[in-house]
Coordinates of C-alpha atoms in Angstrom, one line a residue:
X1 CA -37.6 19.3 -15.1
X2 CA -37.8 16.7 -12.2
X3 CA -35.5 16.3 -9.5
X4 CA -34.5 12.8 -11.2
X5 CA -33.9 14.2 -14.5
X6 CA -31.7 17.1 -12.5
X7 CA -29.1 14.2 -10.9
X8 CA -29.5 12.4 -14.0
X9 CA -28.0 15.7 -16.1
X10 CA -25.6 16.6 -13.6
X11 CA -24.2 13.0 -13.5
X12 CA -23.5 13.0 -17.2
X13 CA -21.7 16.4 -16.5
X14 CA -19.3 14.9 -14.1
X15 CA -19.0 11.9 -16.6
X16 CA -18.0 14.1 -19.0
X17 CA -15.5 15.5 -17.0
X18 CA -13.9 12.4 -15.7
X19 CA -13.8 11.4 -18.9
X20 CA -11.6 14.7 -20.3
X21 CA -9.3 13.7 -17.2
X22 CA -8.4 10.8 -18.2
X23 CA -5.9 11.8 -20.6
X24 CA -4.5 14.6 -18.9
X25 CA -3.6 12.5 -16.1
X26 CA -2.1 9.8 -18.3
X27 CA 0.0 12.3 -20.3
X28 CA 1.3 13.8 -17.1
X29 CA 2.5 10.2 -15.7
X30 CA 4.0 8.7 -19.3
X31 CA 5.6 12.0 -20.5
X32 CA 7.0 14.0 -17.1
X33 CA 6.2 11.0 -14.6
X34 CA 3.9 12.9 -12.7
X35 CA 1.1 10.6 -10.6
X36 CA -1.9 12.5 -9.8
X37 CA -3.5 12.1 -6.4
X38 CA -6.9 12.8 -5.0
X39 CA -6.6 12.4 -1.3
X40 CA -3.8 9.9 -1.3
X41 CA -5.4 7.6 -3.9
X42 CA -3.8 7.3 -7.0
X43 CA -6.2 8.8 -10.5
X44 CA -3.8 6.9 -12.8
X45 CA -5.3 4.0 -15.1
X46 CA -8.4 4.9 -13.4
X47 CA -12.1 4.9 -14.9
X48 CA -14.4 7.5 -15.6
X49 CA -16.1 5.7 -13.2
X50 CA -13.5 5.1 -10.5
X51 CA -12.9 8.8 -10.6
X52 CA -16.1 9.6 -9.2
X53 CA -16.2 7.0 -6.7
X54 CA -12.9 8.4 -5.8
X55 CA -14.1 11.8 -5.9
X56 CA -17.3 10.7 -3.8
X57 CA -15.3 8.8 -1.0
X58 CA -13.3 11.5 -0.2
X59 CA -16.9 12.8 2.0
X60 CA -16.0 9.9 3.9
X61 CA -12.5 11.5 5.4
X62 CA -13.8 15.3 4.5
X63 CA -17.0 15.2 6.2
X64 CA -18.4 16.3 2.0
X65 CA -18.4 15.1 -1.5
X66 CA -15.5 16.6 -3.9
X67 CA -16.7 17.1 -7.0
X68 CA -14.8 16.6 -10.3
X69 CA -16.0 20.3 -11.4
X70 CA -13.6 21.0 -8.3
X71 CA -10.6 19.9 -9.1
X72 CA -10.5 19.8 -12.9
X73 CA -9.3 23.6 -13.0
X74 CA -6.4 22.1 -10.9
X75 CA -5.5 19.2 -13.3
X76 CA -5.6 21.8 -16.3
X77 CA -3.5 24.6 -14.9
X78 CA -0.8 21.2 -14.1
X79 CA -0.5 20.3 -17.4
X80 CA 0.5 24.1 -18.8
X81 CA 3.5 23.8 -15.9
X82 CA 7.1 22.5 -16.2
X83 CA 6.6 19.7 -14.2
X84 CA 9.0 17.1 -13.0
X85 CA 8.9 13.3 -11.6
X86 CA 6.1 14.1 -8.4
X87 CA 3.0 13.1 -6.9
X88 CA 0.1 15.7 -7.0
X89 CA -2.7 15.3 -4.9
X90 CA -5.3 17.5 -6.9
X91 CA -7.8 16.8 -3.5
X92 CA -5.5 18.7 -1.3
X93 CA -5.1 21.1 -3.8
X94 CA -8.4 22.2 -4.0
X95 CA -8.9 21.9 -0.3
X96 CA -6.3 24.3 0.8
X97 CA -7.6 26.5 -2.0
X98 CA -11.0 27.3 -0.5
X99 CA -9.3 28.2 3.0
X100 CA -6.4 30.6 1.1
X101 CA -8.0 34.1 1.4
X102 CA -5.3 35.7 -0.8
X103 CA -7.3 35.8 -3.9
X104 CA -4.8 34.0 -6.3
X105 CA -6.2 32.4 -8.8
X106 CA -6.3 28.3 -9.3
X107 CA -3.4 28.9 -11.8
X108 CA -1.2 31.0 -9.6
X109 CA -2.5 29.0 -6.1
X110 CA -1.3 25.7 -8.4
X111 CA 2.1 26.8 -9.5
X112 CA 3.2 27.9 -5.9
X113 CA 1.9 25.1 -4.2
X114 CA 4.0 22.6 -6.7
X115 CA 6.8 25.1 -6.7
X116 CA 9.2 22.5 -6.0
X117 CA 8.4 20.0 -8.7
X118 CA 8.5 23.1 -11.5
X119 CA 11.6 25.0 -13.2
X120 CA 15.2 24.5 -11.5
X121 CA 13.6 22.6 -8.8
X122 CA 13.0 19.7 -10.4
X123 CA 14.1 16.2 -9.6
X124 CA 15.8 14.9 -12.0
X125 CA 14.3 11.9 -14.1
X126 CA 15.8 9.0 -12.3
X127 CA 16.9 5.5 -14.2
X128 CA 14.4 2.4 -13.7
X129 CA 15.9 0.2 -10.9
X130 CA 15.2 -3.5 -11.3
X131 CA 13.9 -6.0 -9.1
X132 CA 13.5 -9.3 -8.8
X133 CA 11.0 -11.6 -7.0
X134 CA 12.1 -14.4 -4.9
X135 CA 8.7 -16.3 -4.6
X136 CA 5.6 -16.0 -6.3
X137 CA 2.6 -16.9 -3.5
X138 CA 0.0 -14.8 -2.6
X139 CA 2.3 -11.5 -2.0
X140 CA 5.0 -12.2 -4.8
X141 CA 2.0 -11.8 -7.4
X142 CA 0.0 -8.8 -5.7
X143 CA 3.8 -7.2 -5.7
X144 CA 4.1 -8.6 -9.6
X145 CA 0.6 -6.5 -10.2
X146 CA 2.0 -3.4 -8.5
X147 CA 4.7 -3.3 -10.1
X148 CA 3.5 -3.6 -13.4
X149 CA 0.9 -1.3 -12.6
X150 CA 3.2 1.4 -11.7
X151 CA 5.4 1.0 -14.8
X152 CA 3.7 3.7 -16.4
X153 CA 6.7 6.4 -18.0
X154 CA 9.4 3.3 -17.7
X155 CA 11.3 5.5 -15.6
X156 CA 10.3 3.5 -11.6
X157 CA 11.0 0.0 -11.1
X158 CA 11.2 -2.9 -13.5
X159 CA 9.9 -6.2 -12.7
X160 CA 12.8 -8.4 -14.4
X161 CA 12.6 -11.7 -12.9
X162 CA 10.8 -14.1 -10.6
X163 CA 12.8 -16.9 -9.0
X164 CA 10.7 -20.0 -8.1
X165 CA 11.4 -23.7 -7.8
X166 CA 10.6 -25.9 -10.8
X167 CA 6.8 -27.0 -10.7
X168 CA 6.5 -29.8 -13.3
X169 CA 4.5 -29.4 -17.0
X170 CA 2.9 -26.2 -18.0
X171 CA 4.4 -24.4 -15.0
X172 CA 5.3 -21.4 -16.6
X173 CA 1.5 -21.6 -17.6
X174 CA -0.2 -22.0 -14.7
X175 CA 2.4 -19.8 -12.4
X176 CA 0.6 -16.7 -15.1
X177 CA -2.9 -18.3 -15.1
X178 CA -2.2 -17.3 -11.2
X179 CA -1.2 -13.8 -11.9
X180 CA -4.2 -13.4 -14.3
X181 CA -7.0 -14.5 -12.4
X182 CA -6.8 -14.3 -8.4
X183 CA -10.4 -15.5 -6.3
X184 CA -9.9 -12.9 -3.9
X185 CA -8.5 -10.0 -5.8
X186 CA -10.0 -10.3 -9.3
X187 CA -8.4 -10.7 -12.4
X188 CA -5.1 -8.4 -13.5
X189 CA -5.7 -5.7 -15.2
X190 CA -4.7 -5.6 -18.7
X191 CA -3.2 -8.7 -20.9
X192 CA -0.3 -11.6 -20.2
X193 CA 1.0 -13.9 -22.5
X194 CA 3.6 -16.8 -22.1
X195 CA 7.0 -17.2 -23.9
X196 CA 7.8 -21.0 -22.7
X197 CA 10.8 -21.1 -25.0
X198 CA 12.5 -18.0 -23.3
X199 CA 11.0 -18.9 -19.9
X200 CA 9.7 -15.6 -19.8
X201 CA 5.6 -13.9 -19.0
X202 CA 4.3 -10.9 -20.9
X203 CA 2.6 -8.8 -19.0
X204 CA 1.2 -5.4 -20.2
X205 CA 4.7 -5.4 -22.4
X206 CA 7.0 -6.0 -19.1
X207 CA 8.9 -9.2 -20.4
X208 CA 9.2 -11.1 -16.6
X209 CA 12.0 -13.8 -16.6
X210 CA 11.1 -16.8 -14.7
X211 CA 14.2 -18.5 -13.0
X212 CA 14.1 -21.5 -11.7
X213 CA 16.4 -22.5 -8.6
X214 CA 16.3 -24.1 -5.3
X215 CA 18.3 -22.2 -3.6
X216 CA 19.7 -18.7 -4.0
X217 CA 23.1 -19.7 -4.5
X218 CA 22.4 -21.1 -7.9
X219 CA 21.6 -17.8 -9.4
X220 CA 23.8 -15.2 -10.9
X221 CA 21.4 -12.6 -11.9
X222 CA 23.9 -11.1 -14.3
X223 CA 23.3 -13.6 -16.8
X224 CA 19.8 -12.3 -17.6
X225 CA 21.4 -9.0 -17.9
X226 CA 20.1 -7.9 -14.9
X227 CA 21.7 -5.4 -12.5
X228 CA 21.6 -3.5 -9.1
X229 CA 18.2 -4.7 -8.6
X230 CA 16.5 -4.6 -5.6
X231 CA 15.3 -8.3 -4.7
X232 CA 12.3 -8.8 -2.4
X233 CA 11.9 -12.0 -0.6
X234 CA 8.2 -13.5 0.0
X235 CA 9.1 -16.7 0.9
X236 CA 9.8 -16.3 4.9
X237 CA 12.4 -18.8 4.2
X238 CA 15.5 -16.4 5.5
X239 CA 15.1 -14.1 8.4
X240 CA 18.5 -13.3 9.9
X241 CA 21.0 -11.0 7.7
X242 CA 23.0 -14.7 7.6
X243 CA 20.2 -16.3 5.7
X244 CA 19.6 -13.5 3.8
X245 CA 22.6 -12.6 3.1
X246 CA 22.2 -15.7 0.7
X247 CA 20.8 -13.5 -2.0
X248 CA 23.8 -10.8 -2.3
X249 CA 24.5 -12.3 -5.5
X250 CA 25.8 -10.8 -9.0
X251 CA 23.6 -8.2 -10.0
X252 CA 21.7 -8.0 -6.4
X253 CA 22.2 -4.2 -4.5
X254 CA 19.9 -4.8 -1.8
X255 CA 17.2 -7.6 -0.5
X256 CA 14.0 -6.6 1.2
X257 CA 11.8 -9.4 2.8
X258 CA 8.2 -9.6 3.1
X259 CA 7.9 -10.9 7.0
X260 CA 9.1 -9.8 9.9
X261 CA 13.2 -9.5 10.0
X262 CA 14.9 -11.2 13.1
X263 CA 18.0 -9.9 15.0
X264 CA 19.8 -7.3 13.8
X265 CA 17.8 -6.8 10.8
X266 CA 15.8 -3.2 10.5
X267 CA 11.9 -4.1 10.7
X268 CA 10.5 -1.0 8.4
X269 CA 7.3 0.4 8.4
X270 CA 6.7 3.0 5.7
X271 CA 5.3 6.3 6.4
X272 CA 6.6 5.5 10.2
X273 CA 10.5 5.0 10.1
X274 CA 11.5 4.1 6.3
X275 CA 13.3 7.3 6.6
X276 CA 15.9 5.8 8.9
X277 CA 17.5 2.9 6.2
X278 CA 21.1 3.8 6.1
X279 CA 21.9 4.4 2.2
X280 CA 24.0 1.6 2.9
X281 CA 21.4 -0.9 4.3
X282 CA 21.9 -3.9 2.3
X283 CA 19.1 -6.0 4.2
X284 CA 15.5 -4.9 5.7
X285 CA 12.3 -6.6 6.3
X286 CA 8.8 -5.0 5.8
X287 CA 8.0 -6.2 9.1
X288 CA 4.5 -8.3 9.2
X289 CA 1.1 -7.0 7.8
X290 CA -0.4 -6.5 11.0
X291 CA 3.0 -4.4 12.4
X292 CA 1.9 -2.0 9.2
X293 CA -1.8 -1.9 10.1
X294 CA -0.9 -1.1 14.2
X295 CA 1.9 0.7 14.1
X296 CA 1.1 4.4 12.4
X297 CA -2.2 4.6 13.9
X298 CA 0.0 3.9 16.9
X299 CA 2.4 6.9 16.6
X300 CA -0.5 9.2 15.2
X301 CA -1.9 8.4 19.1
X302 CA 1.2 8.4 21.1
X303 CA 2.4 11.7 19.3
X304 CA -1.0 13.5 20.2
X305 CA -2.1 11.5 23.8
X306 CA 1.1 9.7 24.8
X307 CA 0.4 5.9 25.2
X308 CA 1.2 4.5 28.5
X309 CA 0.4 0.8 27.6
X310 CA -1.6 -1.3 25.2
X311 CA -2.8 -4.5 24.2
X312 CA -3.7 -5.7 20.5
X313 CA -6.6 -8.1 19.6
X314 CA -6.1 -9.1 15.7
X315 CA -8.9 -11.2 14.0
X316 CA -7.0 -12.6 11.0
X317 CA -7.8 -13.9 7.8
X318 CA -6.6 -17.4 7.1
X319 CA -3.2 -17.8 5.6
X320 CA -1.7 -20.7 3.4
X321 CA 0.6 -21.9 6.5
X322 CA -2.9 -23.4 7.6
X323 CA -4.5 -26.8 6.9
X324 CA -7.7 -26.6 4.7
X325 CA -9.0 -29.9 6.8
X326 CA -7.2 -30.9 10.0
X327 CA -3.7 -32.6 9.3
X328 CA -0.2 -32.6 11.4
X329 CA 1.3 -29.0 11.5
X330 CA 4.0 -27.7 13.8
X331 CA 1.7 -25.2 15.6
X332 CA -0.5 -26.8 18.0
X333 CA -3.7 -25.4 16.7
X334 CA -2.7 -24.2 12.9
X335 CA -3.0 -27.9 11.9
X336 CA -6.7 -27.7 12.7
X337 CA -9.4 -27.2 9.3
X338 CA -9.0 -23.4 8.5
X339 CA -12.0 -23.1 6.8
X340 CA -14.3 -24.5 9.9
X341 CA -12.5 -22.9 12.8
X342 CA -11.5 -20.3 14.5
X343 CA -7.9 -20.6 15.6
X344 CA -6.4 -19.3 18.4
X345 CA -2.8 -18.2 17.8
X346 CA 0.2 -16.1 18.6
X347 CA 1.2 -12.6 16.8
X348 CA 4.7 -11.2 16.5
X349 CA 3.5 -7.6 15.8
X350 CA 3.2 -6.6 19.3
X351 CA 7.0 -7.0 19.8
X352 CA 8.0 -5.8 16.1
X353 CA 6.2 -2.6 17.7
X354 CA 9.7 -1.7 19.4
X355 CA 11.3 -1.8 16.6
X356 CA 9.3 0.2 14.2
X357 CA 8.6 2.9 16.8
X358 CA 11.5 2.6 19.3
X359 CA 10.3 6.0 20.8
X360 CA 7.6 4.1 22.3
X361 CA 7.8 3.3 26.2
X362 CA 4.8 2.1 26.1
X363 CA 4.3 -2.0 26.9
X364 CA 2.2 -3.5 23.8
X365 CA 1.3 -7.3 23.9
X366 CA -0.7 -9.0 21.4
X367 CA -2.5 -11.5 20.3
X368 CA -4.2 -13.4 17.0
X369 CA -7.8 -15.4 16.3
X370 CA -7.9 -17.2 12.7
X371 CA -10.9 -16.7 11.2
X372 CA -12.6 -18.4 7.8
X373 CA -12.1 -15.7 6.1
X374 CA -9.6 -15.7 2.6
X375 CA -8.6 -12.3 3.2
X376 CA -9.2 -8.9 5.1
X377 CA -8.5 -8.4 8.7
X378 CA -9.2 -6.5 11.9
X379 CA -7.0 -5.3 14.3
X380 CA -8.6 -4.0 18.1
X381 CA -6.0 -1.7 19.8
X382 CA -7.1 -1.3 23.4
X383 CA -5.0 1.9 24.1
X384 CA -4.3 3.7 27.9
X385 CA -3.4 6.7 27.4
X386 CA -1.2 9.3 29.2
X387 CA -4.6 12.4 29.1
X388 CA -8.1 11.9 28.9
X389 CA -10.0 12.2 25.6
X390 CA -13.5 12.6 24.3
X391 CA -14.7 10.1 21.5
X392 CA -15.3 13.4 19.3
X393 CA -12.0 14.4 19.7
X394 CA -9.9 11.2 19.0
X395 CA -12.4 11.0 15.6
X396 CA -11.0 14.0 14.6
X397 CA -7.6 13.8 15.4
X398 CA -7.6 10.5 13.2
X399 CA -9.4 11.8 10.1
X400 CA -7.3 14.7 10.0
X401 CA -4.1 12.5 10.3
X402 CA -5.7 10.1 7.7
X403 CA -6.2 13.5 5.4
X404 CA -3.5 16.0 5.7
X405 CA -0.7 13.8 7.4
X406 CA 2.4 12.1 6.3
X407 CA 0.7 8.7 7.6
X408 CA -2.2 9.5 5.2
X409 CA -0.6 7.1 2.4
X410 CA -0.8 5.0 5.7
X411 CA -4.2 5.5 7.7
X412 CA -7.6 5.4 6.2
X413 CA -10.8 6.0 7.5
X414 CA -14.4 5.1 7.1
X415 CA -17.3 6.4 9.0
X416 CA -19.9 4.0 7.3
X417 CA -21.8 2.0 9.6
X418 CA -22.6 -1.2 7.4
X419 CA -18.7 -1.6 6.5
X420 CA -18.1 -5.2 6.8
X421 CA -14.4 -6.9 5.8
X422 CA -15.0 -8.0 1.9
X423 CA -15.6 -4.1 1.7
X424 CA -11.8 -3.6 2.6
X425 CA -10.6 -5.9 -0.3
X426 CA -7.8 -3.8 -2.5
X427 CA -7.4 -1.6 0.3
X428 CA -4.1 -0.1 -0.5
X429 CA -3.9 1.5 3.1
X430 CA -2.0 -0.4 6.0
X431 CA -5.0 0.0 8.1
X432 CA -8.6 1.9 7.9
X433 CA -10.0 3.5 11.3
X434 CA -13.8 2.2 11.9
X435 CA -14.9 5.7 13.1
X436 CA -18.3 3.8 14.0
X437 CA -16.5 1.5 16.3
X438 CA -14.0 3.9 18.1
X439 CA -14.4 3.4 22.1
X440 CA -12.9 6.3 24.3
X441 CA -13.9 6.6 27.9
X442 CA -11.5 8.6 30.0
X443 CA -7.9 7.8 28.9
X444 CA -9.0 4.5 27.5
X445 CA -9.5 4.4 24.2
X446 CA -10.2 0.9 22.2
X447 CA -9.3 1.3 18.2
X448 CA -10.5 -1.2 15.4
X449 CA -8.9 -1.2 12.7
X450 CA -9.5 -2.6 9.6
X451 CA -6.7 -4.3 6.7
X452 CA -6.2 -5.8 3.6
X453 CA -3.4 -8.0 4.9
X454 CA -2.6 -9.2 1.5
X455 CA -3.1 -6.1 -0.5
X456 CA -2.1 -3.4 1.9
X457 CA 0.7 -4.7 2.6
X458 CA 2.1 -5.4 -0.8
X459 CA 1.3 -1.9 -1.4
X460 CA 3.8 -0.7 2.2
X461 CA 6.3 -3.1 0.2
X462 CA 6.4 -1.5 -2.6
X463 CA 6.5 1.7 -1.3
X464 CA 9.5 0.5 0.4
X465 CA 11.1 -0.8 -2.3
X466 CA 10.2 2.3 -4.1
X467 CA 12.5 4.5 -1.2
X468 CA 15.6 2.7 -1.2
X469 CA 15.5 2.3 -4.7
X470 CA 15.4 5.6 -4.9
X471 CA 11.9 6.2 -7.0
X472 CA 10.2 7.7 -4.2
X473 CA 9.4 11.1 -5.9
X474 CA 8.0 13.8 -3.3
X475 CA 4.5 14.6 -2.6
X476 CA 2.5 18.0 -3.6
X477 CA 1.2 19.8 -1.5
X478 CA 3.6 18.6 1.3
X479 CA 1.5 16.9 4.3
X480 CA 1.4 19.2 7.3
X481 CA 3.7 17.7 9.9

C-alpha cells in the first residue's frame, strides 16, 4: 500500500468517526442541554467536515493535531453520565488526560473532571429568557443568527421580536432576504419563511415578531405576549442610562446596547469584567468591538508583565456610518468615498479601556485608519511593559492563555504565516494573536491582533446577554485561573 492510499484510508476513518459524533453531540445539547467543546469552539450543528477542521486547528494553539480517534472515547463515556445544562470541552479533556499519571481510565478521568455537571450537582434546567432586538443592521442580524443558532434544547434565549421602523412594500420581505443571504458572512444556515399577515419571520421554527415603531415609547411588549426579556440595542441611537432608559417598557427586564455606554453606564467586556453587573443592573453596554479585541489580551499582559503604558494602532474595516462616494458627513474625513480611501479617524476604545479594566494604571491612547475593507480588522498594541521579556516567552504565555484560560472564549491564536484578514471572517473570538507578527525587544512588546468586528463581537454580545440572563451554564473542565 502507498503512502497516498495510507492518508486516504485513515481520512475515511476519521470521517467515520466525525460522522458517529454527530449525533451524540446533538442528543446531548437537545435532550440535557449539554454544548460540547473542542478547545473553546462549539461541535454543535457542526459537519463531519467542520469537525475535523476543528480537530486539525487545534495544532495551531497546541503546537499538534488532535485527532477525532482522541476524543471520541471522551464523547461516549459523556453520554452514559447524568449530565446537566454545561459546556464540555472534549479538547481539554483529552489534554489533561495524557498528563494525569493516575491511571484512571477515560471513563473514570471523564466523570470526575465533569463532577459538577453530574448527579446532585447539577444546575438546574433554567426557563428560556426572551429577547428582543431593537435594530436589525449589520449586528441586529449576526445577533438574530446567534441566537437562532443557539436555540437548540429551547431551554436559552428566545429571539421574540425585532423592532424596526416601517420600510415601505415588501419590507418584511426584504428585512429576511437580509438575514438569509449576507455578502460578507454567507447565507444563514438552515430555512426562513415570511408570515406578512402576522408580521412575523420563520426561521429554523423560531416565529420572530417584527414590530414596527419609531420610537421606543410606542411599544408595550406585553401585547405580543412577551415578557422579562432582555432587549439589546444595535442602533447607537441612546447612550446614557436617560436615553436608554427609553426602552424599560412593559415586558422589558434589562437593555444591553451594542456601542460603547456613556456616563454612568457599565461598559462590559465578557471574559474580562461581566462578572461585576450587579443582579440588579438594569442597563449595560457591550462596549465597542475594538474595546473587546484589546482589552483581554490586555489583562492577559498586565496580569503576567504589568503594563506601564500603551498606545493602540487599529486598521478598521469600513462601517455603514461612511459614505460609499464622498458626500457631506459630520466627521471631517468619514464623508470621504469609503471604498477608495483610507480614513484617518478617532477611536473611543483607548478610553473605554478604564472602564473595562479599571485595575489598569497604565496610560492607553488610541487611534483608527479606515480601510476598504467590508469586514475584519487589526488591532497593533504597542505595549511598555513593567519586566523585560523574550519573544519566545510572550508566545507562550499567549497561547497558553488562549488554551487553558478563562479569556480563551476570548483570545485566539494563529501561528500561520500567510493569514491575511478575509481568513478571520466568522471569527467568533474578540481578537486572534498573530504569533508571526509578535514584536518584543526588552520590555517593549508590539501585539497585532486580529478581529471579526462584526462577527466577534456579536458573539461577546451574546455571551453577555447569555450572563445576565442567566443561561450562562459553566464550563468543563474549569479553565486554570
Amino acid at each position: 500500500m502507498t503512502v497516498n492510499d495510507d492518508s486516504f484510508t485513515n481520512w475515511k476513518h476519521r470521517e467515520e468517526t466525525a460522522e458517529s459524533m454527530i449525533p451524540m453531540i446533538g442528543k446531548l445539547h437537545r435532550e440535557q442541554d449539554v454544548t460540547i467543546l473542542l478547545h473553546s469552539r462549539s461541535l454543535v450543528n457542526k459537519s463531519v467536515v467542520s469537525i475535523l477542521k476543528t480537530h486539525r486547528f487545534a495544532r495551531q494553539i497546541a503546537g499538534a493535531e488532535l485527532s477525532v480517534t482522541e476524543t471520541m472515547p471522551f464523547l461516549r463515556a459523556l453520554t452514559t453520565l447524568d449530565l446537566g445544562p454545561s459546556q464540555i470541552d472534549i479538547g481539554m479533556l483529552a489534554a489533561t488526560y495524557r498528563t494525569d499519571d493516575r491511571g484512571l481510565s477515560v471513563e473514570e478521568f471523564t466523570a470526575e473532571a465533569v463532577a459538577g455537571a453530574t448527579g446532585a450537582n447539577k444546575t438546574d434546567r433554567r426557563e428560556g429568557r426572551d429577547v428582543v432586538l431593537y435594530g436589525f443592521g449589520r449586528i441586529g442580524r449576526l445577533v438574530a443568527r446567534l441566537l437562532i443558532e443557539k436555540a437548540g434544547s429551547g431551554n436559552g434565549l428566545r429571539l421574540r421580536a425585532v423592532v424596526v421602523r416601517g420600510g415601505g412594500q415588501q419590507d418584511l420581505v426584504k428585512r429576511a432576504s437580509l438575514l438569509r443571504r449576507d455578502s460578507v458572512h454567507g447565507q444563514f444556515q438552515g430555512t426562513i419563511t415570511v408570515d406578512e399577515d402576522s408580521s412575523t419571520i420563520l426561521a429554523n421554527g423560531n416565529a420572530i415578531k417584527v414590530i414596527y415603531a419609531d420610537d421606543p415609547s410606542q411599544v408595550d411588549y406585553t401585547a405580543y405576549g412577551i415578557k422579562d426579556a432582555i432587549l439589546i440595542d444595535n442602533t447607537g441611537k441612546w447612550r446614557d442610562r436617560e436615553g436608554l432608559s427609553k426602552h424599560l417598557r412593559p415586558g422589558i427586564d434589562k437593555v444591553v446596547l451594542t456601542a460603547p455606554g456613556k456616563g454612568d453606564v457599565p461598559n462590559i467586556v465578557h471574559g474580562v469584567n461581566h462578572d461585576t453587573v450587579k443582579p440588579d443592573e438594569r442597563i449595560l453596554s457591550c462596549a465597542s468591538c475594538t474595546t473587546n479585541a484589546i482589552v483581554p489580551p490586555l489583562k492577559a499582559m498586565d496580569d503576567e508583565y504589568g503594563v506601564l503604558r500603551g498606545h493602540v494602532e487599529t486598521v478598521h474595516s469600513f462601517t455603514n456610518d461612511q459614505n460609499l462616494l464622498d458626500n457631506y458627513h459630520k466627521s471631517d474625513r468619514r464623508g470621504r468615498s469609503a471604498p477608495l480611501n483610507m480614513v484617518i479617524t478617532e477611536t473611543g476604545a483607548a478610553s473605554a479601556v478604564a472602564k473595562a479594566l479599571p485595575d489598569l494604571k497604565a496610560r492607553i491612547t488610541g487611534s483608527s485608519i479606515r480601510v476598504p475593507v467590508p469586514d475584519v480588522s487589526i488591532a497593533i498594541l504597542n505595549l511598555q511593559l513593567a519586566r523585560e521579556a523574550t519573544r519566545e516567552e510572550v508566545l507562550d504565555h499567549l497561547r497558553e492563555v488562549s488554551l487553558t484560560s478563562p479569556l480563551k472564549r476570548q483570545i485566539d491564536f494563529i501561528s500561520a504565516p500567510d493569514a491575511v484578514s478575509s481568513d478571520f471572517i466568522g471569527s467568533r473570538h474578540a481578537s486572534i494573536v498573530d504569533a508571526g507578527a509578535l514584536k518584543v525587544e526588552g520590555d517593549n512588546a508590539i501585539l497585532y491582533l486580529w478581529y471579526d468586528n462584526e462577527f466577534g463581537y456579536s458573539c461577546q454580545v451574546v455571551r453577555v446577554v447569555q450572563h445576565v440572563s442567566g443561561v450562562e451554564y459553566p464550563t468543563y473542565p474549569a479553565p486554570a485561573v
